[in-house]
Short mmCIF file of C-alpha atoms in Angstrom, two decimals:
data_model
loop_
_atom_site.label_atom_id
_atom_site.label_comp_id
_atom_site.label_asym_id
_atom_site.label_seq_id
_atom_site.Cartn_x
_atom_site.Cartn_y
_atom_site.Cartn_z
CA ASP A 1 10.80 -68.95 -47.45
CA THR A 2 13.77 -67.21 -45.82
CA GLU A 3 15.26 -70.26 -44.16
CA VAL A 4 18.91 -71.15 -43.90
CA THR A 5 19.55 -74.50 -42.25
CA GLN A 6 22.72 -75.64 -40.51
CA THR A 7 23.87 -79.00 -39.21
CA PRO A 8 24.84 -80.08 -36.68
CA LYS A 9 23.38 -77.79 -34.02
CA HIS A 10 26.08 -78.73 -31.54
CA LEU A 11 29.52 -80.23 -32.09
CA VAL A 12 32.19 -81.26 -29.61
CA MET A 13 35.56 -82.22 -31.04
CA GLY A 14 39.08 -82.84 -29.95
CA MET A 15 42.05 -80.96 -31.31
CA THR A 16 43.07 -83.85 -33.54
CA ASN A 17 39.64 -84.48 -35.03
CA LYS A 18 38.37 -83.63 -38.49
CA LYS A 19 34.76 -82.53 -38.77
CA SER A 20 32.55 -80.54 -41.12
CA LEU A 21 29.77 -78.02 -40.71
CA LYS A 22 27.02 -77.90 -43.29
CA CYS A 23 24.79 -75.05 -44.44
CA GLU A 24 21.92 -75.15 -46.94
CA GLN A 25 19.56 -72.59 -48.45
CA HIS A 26 16.91 -72.84 -51.15
CA MET A 27 16.16 -69.17 -51.68
CA GLY A 28 18.13 -68.92 -54.89
CA HIS A 29 20.76 -66.76 -53.19
CA ARG A 30 24.12 -66.71 -54.93
CA ALA A 31 26.20 -65.36 -52.05
CA MET A 32 26.90 -67.42 -48.93
CA TYR A 33 28.87 -66.56 -45.83
CA TRP A 34 30.54 -68.07 -42.80
CA TYR A 35 30.75 -66.07 -39.58
CA LYS A 36 32.25 -66.85 -36.19
CA GLN A 37 30.60 -65.42 -33.08
CA LYS A 38 32.03 -65.53 -29.59
CA ALA A 39 29.77 -65.02 -26.58
CA LYS A 40 28.47 -61.46 -26.19
CA LYS A 41 30.37 -60.31 -29.28
CA PRO A 42 29.24 -59.43 -32.80
CA PRO A 43 29.65 -61.91 -35.64
CA GLU A 44 33.02 -61.83 -37.41
CA LEU A 45 33.11 -62.56 -41.11
CA MET A 46 35.28 -65.52 -42.13
CA PHE A 47 34.49 -66.31 -45.77
CA VAL A 48 32.24 -65.14 -48.59
CA TYR A 49 31.29 -67.21 -51.62
CA SER A 50 29.74 -65.53 -54.61
CA TYR A 51 28.44 -67.65 -57.48
CA GLU A 52 30.14 -70.65 -55.87
CA LYS A 53 33.55 -69.00 -55.92
CA LEU A 54 35.47 -67.82 -52.88
CA SER A 55 35.45 -64.03 -53.04
CA ILE A 56 36.49 -63.01 -49.53
CA ASN A 57 38.76 -64.77 -47.05
CA GLU A 58 39.28 -62.69 -43.95
CA SER A 59 42.73 -64.11 -43.22
CA VAL A 60 41.26 -67.15 -41.54
CA PRO A 61 43.72 -69.85 -40.36
CA SER A 62 44.08 -72.80 -42.71
CA ARG A 63 42.61 -75.18 -40.14
CA PHE A 64 39.28 -73.81 -41.41
CA SER A 65 38.60 -74.83 -45.01
CA PRO A 66 35.42 -73.69 -46.77
CA GLU A 67 33.79 -75.43 -49.69
CA CYS A 68 30.82 -74.52 -51.85
CA PRO A 69 29.79 -77.65 -53.82
CA ASN A 70 26.79 -75.95 -55.45
CA SER A 71 24.67 -72.83 -55.20
CA SER A 72 22.61 -74.21 -52.30
CA LEU A 73 25.29 -75.76 -50.12
CA LEU A 74 28.17 -74.42 -48.10
CA ASN A 75 30.53 -76.49 -45.97
CA LEU A 76 33.18 -75.60 -43.46
CA HIS A 77 35.80 -78.30 -42.91
CA LEU A 78 37.55 -78.25 -39.57
CA HIS A 79 40.91 -79.82 -38.76
CA ALA A 80 43.33 -79.49 -35.85
CA LEU A 81 41.31 -76.80 -34.15
CA GLN A 82 42.31 -75.05 -30.96
CA PRO A 83 40.18 -74.50 -27.83
CA GLU A 84 39.96 -70.79 -28.69
CA ASP A 85 38.08 -71.76 -31.85
CA SER A 86 35.10 -72.70 -29.70
CA ALA A 87 32.27 -70.41 -30.77
CA LEU A 88 28.94 -70.19 -32.56
CA TYR A 89 29.46 -70.60 -36.30
CA LEU A 90 26.82 -68.89 -38.36
CA CYS A 91 26.05 -69.35 -42.01
CA ALA A 92 24.23 -66.67 -43.99
CA SER A 93 23.05 -66.18 -47.55
CA SER A 94 21.98 -63.23 -49.66
CA GLN A 95 21.25 -62.12 -53.17
CA VAL A 96 24.08 -60.51 -55.06
CA ALA A 97 22.12 -57.32 -55.55
CA ARG A 98 21.57 -53.84 -54.15
CA THR A 99 19.12 -55.17 -51.59
CA ASP A 100 21.40 -57.90 -50.29
CA THR A 101 20.09 -58.52 -46.81
CA GLN A 102 21.88 -61.48 -45.29
CA TYR A 103 19.67 -64.18 -43.81
CA PHE A 104 21.30 -66.17 -41.05
CA GLY A 105 20.99 -69.81 -40.13
CA PRO A 106 20.54 -71.00 -36.53
CA GLY A 107 24.25 -71.69 -36.13
CA THR A 108 26.44 -74.56 -34.96
CA ARG A 109 27.76 -74.29 -31.44
CA LEU A 110 31.27 -75.72 -31.56
CA THR A 111 33.29 -76.78 -28.54
CA VAL A 112 36.93 -77.79 -29.00
CA LEU A 113 38.40 -79.77 -26.13
CA GLU B 1 39.23 -49.39 -41.81
CA LEU B 2 35.48 -49.21 -41.30
CA LYS B 3 34.47 -48.89 -37.65
CA VAL B 4 30.95 -49.14 -36.31
CA GLU B 5 30.09 -47.92 -32.84
CA GLN B 6 26.85 -48.49 -31.02
CA ASN B 7 25.65 -46.88 -27.86
CA PRO B 8 24.56 -47.65 -25.34
CA LEU B 9 26.00 -51.17 -25.10
CA PHE B 10 23.62 -52.03 -22.27
CA LEU B 11 20.13 -50.65 -21.85
CA SER B 12 17.69 -51.48 -19.11
CA MET B 13 14.31 -49.89 -19.50
CA GLN B 14 10.82 -50.14 -18.12
CA GLU B 15 7.85 -51.31 -20.11
CA GLY B 16 6.01 -48.45 -21.72
CA LYS B 17 9.04 -46.19 -22.01
CA ASN B 18 10.72 -44.89 -25.16
CA TYR B 19 14.40 -45.03 -25.97
CA THR B 20 16.87 -44.71 -28.85
CA ILE B 21 19.91 -46.79 -29.78
CA TYR B 22 22.60 -45.02 -31.82
CA CYS B 23 24.90 -46.42 -34.47
CA ASN B 24 27.81 -44.37 -35.80
CA TYR B 25 30.11 -45.51 -38.58
CA SER B 26 33.42 -44.18 -39.78
CA THR B 27 33.42 -44.28 -43.58
CA THR B 28 30.95 -43.72 -46.36
CA SER B 29 28.42 -46.46 -46.85
CA ASP B 30 25.00 -46.45 -48.47
CA ARG B 31 23.63 -49.48 -46.74
CA LEU B 32 22.91 -50.10 -43.09
CA TYR B 33 21.24 -53.07 -41.46
CA TRP B 34 19.68 -53.71 -38.09
CA TYR B 35 19.54 -57.22 -36.67
CA ARG B 36 18.09 -58.70 -33.52
CA GLN B 37 19.58 -61.65 -31.64
CA ASP B 38 17.90 -63.50 -28.79
CA PRO B 39 20.18 -65.34 -26.32
CA GLY B 40 21.60 -68.50 -27.86
CA LYS B 41 19.80 -67.84 -31.14
CA SER B 42 20.71 -66.61 -34.57
CA LEU B 43 20.37 -63.15 -36.05
CA GLU B 44 17.03 -61.94 -37.34
CA SER B 45 16.95 -59.20 -39.96
CA LEU B 46 14.91 -56.17 -38.85
CA PHE B 47 15.62 -53.38 -41.30
CA VAL B 48 17.78 -52.45 -44.26
CA LEU B 49 18.26 -48.74 -44.88
CA LEU B 50 19.45 -47.84 -48.34
CA SER B 51 19.52 -44.08 -48.66
CA ASN B 52 19.94 -40.84 -46.78
CA GLY B 53 16.81 -39.98 -44.87
CA ALA B 54 15.43 -43.51 -45.06
CA VAL B 55 13.00 -44.37 -42.29
CA LYS B 56 11.46 -47.78 -41.68
CA GLN B 57 9.03 -48.89 -39.03
CA GLU B 58 7.87 -52.26 -37.82
CA GLY B 59 5.67 -52.41 -34.77
CA ARG B 60 7.36 -50.59 -31.87
CA LEU B 61 10.68 -50.23 -33.69
CA MET B 62 11.63 -47.45 -36.08
CA ALA B 63 15.00 -47.11 -37.80
CA SER B 64 16.42 -44.11 -39.61
CA LEU B 65 19.58 -43.30 -41.53
CA ASP B 66 21.54 -40.05 -41.96
CA THR B 67 24.39 -40.82 -44.33
CA LYS B 68 25.85 -37.32 -44.04
CA ALA B 69 26.23 -37.68 -40.28
CA ARG B 70 27.08 -41.40 -40.68
CA LEU B 71 24.44 -42.14 -38.08
CA SER B 72 21.56 -44.53 -37.76
CA THR B 73 19.08 -44.69 -34.93
CA LEU B 74 16.77 -47.44 -33.71
CA HIS B 75 13.91 -45.96 -31.77
CA ILE B 76 11.84 -48.06 -29.41
CA THR B 77 8.34 -46.86 -28.61
CA ALA B 78 6.43 -48.04 -25.54
CA ALA B 79 8.75 -50.95 -24.89
CA VAL B 80 7.41 -54.39 -24.02
CA HIS B 81 9.23 -57.36 -22.48
CA ASP B 82 9.28 -59.24 -25.79
CA LEU B 83 11.71 -56.66 -27.17
CA SER B 84 14.44 -57.83 -24.77
CA ALA B 85 17.32 -58.98 -26.99
CA THR B 86 20.65 -57.81 -28.38
CA TYR B 87 20.41 -55.40 -31.30
CA PHE B 88 23.20 -55.07 -33.82
CA CYS B 89 23.68 -52.51 -36.53
CA ALA B 90 25.86 -53.50 -39.46
CA VAL B 91 27.34 -51.44 -42.26
CA ARG B 92 28.16 -52.75 -45.70
CA LYS B 93 31.54 -52.10 -47.23
CA GLY B 94 31.16 -51.82 -50.96
CA GLU B 95 31.92 -55.05 -52.76
CA THR B 96 30.88 -56.20 -56.17
CA SER B 97 30.40 -59.84 -55.24
CA GLY B 98 28.92 -60.68 -51.89
CA SER B 99 28.88 -58.09 -49.17
CA ARG B 100 31.25 -57.58 -46.28
CA LEU B 101 29.33 -56.44 -43.21
CA THR B 102 30.97 -54.77 -40.26
CA PHE B 103 28.89 -55.10 -37.10
CA GLY B 104 28.67 -52.82 -34.13
CA GLU B 105 29.31 -54.31 -30.69
CA GLY B 106 25.60 -54.73 -30.08
CA THR B 107 23.18 -53.19 -27.59
CA GLN B 108 21.86 -55.59 -24.98
CA LEU B 109 18.33 -54.44 -24.23
CA THR B 110 16.43 -55.58 -21.17
CA VAL B 111 12.82 -54.46 -20.76
CA ASN B 112 11.58 -54.78 -17.19
CA PRO B 113 7.92 -55.06 -16.15
#
């Protein structure tokens, strides 16, 4: 089973709203990732968690707040977003090993009004 | 800073023809990945190449890696319409916990009947 699930599939929010994106995997992977992808562009790494600890933060604005409650779950809390934050948000997971292929979830398409 | 360049960025080809997508990267890395993305969908892992001279094949796609030239190729043999998608190469920057991938801009492939 190489499935990463994400909810919701679509999210529309205003600039004053607070919302959360959820990601789940049951492959026993100990590294989890958040990416942002704009249309016709490659994914851009936002955060990496390794063994439930934040290991990489790619200078992401504080209006994005990641959380890793356990080894299977990854959340991204959103607050006071801007319209330019509208994008596809992808979650991925991998082993922490030499063969660390990242498996991506289906994504959450976020629209900020 | 690691840079990854793909070419061509757009490729329109006829069914039955062969073609190659190129991926160049700027600094030493021992791991290169190829992903496929269909419109509005997530990324699907195709290949991971771990060493110089590595070659992997799946169906009509074959990927190779030359770490000395910092070059990977994705060769398409006898293209069919189902191969129409965007193909990304991604290079891993060495990390000890979780991996930071840098993606190329992607090659949008259209296979015409």
